[in-house]
Coordinates of C-alpha atoms and ligand atoms in Angstrom, one line a residue:
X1 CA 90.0 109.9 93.8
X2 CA 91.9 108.4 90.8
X3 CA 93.3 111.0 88.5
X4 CA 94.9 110.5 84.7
X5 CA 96.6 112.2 82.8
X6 CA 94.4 113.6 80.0
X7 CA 95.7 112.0 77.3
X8 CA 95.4 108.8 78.6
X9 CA 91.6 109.8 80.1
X10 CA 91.0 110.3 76.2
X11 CA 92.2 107.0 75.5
X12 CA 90.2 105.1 78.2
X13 CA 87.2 106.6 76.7
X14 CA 88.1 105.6 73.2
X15 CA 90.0 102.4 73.4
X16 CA 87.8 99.2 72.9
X17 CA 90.5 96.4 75.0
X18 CA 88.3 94.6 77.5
X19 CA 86.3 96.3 80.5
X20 CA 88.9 94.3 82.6
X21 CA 91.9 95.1 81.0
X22 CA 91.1 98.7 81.1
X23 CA 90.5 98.6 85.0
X24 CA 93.9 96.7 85.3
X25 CA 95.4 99.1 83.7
X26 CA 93.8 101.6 85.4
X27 CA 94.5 100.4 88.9
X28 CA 98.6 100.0 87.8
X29 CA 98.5 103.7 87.2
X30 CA 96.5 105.3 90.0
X31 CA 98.2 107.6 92.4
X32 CA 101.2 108.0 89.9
X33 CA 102.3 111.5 88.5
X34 CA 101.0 112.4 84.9
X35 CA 104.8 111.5 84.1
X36 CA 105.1 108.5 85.7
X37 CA 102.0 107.5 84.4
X38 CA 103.2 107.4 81.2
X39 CA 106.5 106.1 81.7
X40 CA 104.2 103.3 83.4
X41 CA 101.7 103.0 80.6
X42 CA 104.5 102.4 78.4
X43 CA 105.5 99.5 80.1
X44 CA 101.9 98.2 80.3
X45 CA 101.6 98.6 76.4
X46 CA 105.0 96.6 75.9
X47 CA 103.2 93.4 77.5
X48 CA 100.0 93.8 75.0
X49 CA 99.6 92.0 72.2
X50 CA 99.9 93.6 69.3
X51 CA 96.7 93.9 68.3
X52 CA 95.7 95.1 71.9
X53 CA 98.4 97.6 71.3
X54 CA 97.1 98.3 68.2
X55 CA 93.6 98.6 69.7
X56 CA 95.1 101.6 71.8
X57 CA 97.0 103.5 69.7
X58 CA 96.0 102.3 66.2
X59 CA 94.2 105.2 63.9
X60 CA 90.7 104.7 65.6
X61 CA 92.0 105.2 69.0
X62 CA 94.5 107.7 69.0
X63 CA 93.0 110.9 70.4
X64 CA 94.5 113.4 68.2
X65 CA 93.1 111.5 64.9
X66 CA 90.1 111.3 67.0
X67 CA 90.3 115.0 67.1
X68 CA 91.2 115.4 63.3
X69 CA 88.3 113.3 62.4
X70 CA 86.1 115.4 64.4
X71 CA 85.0 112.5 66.8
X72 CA 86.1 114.6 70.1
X73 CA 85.1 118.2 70.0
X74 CA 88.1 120.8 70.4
X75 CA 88.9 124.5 69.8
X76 CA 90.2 124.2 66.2
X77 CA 92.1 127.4 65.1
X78 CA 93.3 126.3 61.7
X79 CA 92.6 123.4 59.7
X80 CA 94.2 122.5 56.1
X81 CA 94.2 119.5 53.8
X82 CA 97.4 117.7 55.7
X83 CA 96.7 119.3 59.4
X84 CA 94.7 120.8 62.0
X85 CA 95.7 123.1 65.2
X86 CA 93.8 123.7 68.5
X87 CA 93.7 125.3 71.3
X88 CA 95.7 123.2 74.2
X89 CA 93.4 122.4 77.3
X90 CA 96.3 122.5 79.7
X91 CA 98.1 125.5 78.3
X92 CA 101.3 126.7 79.0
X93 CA 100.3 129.9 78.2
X94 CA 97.6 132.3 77.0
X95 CA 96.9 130.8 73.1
X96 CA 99.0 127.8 73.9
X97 CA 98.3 125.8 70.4
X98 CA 98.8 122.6 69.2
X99 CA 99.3 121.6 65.8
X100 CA 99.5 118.3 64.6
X101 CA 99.1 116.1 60.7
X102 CA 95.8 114.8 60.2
X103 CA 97.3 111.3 59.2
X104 CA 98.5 109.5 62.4
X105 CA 103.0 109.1 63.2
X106 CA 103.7 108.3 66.4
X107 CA 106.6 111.2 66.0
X108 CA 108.2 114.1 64.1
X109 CA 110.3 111.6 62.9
X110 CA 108.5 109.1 61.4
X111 CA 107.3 112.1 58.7
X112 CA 108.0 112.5 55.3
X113 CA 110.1 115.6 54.6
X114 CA 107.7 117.4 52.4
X115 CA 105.1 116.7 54.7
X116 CA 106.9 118.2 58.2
X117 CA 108.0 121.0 56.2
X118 CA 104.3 122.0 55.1
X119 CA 103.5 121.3 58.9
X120 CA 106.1 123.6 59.8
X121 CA 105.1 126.4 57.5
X122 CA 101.4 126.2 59.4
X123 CA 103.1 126.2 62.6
X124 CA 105.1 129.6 61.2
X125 CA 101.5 130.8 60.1
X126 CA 100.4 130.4 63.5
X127 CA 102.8 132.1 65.3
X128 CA 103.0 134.9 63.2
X129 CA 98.9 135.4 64.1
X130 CA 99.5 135.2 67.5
X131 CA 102.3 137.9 67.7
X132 CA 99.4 140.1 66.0
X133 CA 96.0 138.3 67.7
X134 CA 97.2 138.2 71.1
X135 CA 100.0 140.8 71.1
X136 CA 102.6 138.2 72.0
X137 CA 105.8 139.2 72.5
X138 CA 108.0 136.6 71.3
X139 CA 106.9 132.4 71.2
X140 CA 108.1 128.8 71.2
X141 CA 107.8 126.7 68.6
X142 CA 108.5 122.9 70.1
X143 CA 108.1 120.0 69.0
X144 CA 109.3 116.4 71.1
X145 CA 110.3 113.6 69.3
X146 CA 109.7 110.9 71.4
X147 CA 108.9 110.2 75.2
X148 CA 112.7 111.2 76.8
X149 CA 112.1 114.5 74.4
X150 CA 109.2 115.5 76.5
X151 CA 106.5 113.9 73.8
X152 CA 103.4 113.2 75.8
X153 CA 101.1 112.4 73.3
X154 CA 100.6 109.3 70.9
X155 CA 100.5 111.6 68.0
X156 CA 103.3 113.9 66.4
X157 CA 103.0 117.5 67.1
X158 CA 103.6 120.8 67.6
X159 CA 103.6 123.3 70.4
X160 CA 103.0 126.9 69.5
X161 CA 103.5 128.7 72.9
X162 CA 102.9 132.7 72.5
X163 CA 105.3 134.5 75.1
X164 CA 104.8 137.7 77.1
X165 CA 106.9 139.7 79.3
X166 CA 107.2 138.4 82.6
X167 CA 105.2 135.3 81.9
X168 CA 106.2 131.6 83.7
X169 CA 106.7 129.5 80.7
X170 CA 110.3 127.5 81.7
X171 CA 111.8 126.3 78.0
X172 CA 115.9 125.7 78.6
X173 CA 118.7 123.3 79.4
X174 CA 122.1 124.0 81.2
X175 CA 124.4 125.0 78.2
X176 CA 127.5 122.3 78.5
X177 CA 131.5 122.6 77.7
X178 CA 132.5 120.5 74.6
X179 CA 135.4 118.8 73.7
X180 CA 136.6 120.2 70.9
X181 CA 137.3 116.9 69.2
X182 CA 133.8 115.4 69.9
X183 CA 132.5 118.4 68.9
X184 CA 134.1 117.6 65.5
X185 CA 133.7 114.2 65.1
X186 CA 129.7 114.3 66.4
X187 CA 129.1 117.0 63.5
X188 CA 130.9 114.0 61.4
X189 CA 128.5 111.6 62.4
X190 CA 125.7 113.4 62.2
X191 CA 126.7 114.7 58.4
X192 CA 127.0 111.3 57.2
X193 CA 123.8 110.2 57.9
X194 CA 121.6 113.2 56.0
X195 CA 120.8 112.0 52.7
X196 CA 122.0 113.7 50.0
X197 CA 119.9 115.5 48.4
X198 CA 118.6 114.2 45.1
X199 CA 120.3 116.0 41.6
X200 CA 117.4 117.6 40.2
X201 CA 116.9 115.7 36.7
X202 CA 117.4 118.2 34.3
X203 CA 114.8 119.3 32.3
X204 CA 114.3 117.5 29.1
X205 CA 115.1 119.5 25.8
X206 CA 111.8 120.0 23.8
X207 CA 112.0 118.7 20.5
X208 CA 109.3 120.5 18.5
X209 CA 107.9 118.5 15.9
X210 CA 108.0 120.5 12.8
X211 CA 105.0 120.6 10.4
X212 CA 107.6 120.5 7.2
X213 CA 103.9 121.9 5.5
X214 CA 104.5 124.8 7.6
X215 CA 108.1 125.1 6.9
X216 CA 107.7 124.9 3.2
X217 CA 104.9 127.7 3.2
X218 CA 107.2 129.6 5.3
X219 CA 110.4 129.5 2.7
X220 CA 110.1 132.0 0.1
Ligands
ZN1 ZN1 97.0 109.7 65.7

């Protein structure tokens, strides 16, 4: 039996390329793991045309803004004006969330500031409601930018993972030795590419326009 991952199952059912396209596609990822799937699909979309590309991650077709519009029923938990969160199908772990904008980027990074910020601030709402919902004893708040970060879906998101003693979640990396002077000169490089930040114009005095009328009646 053929099995996809599930992001890409909610793309087969939403994308509109050709019946023949879809089962080419298909075939070139059956029997593959979920990852190499998508490492797979990736190279697929790369030979589409644009439009074709278009067709299956475009606005209309992306699952999560199929979600946001309402088009694929899911287990919302919070919903603003810029962004929604649901419950994850495949969770890591008991509450496992997912929060994500309601306007399609294909990552993090692709957001404006403001805009990640106010996302972030949600996420931070959520985890704070599962400490107290679910009695959650810590949580994860991850988000990948990009396929090599882990990012397995077409939209940008973020994970909320509630964590409990003794659970199986695995979140790490094998903490490295640095060279001091790369240490240095990657914080350099890193430094020069943040924007500054804009000076704040300052606020403009407010010249009252007297009513000499006024003053007059005023001066004794
Ligand atoms: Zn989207």
């Amino acid at each position: 039996m053929e099995t996809f991952n599930r992001y890409l199952i909610l793309m087969f059912e939403h994308m509109v390329l050709t019946p023949e396209k879809i089962n080419a596609i298909k075939s070139q990822l059956a029997g593959l793991s979920p990852d190499a799937q998508q490492e797979k699909l990736q190279e697929i979309v790369a030979t589409l045309e644009p439009e074709e590309q278009e067709q299956l991650f475009g606005k209309q077709q992306c699952p999560f803004c199929s979600m946001a519009e309402g088009k694929i029923p899911v287990n919302k938990v919070y919903e603003d004006s810029e962004c929604i969160a649901i419950l994850d199908i495949h969770p890591a772990n008991k509450g496992h969330m997912l929060l994500f904008p309601k306007k399609h980027y294909a990552m993090m990074a692709q957001m404006p500031d403001d805009e990640a910020g106010r996302l972030f601030a949600a996420a931070n709402k959520l985890a704070k409601a599962a400490f107290e919902a679910l009695n959650a004893a810590g949580s994860n708040i991850i988000a990948g930018n990009g396929a090599i970060a882990g990012q397995r879906a077409p939209h940008a998101l973020v994970n909320i993972i509630p964590r409990f003693e003794g659970d199986k979640v695995v979140v790490g990396w094998n903490p490295a030795e640095v060279d001091e002077k790369e240490f240095d000169s990657i914080a350099a490089k890193i430094k020069a590419k943040i924007p500054a930040e804009k000076p704040k114009e300052a606020p403009k005095p407010v010249i009252k326009k007297y009513d000499t009328n006024e003053v007059k009646r005023r001066v004794p």
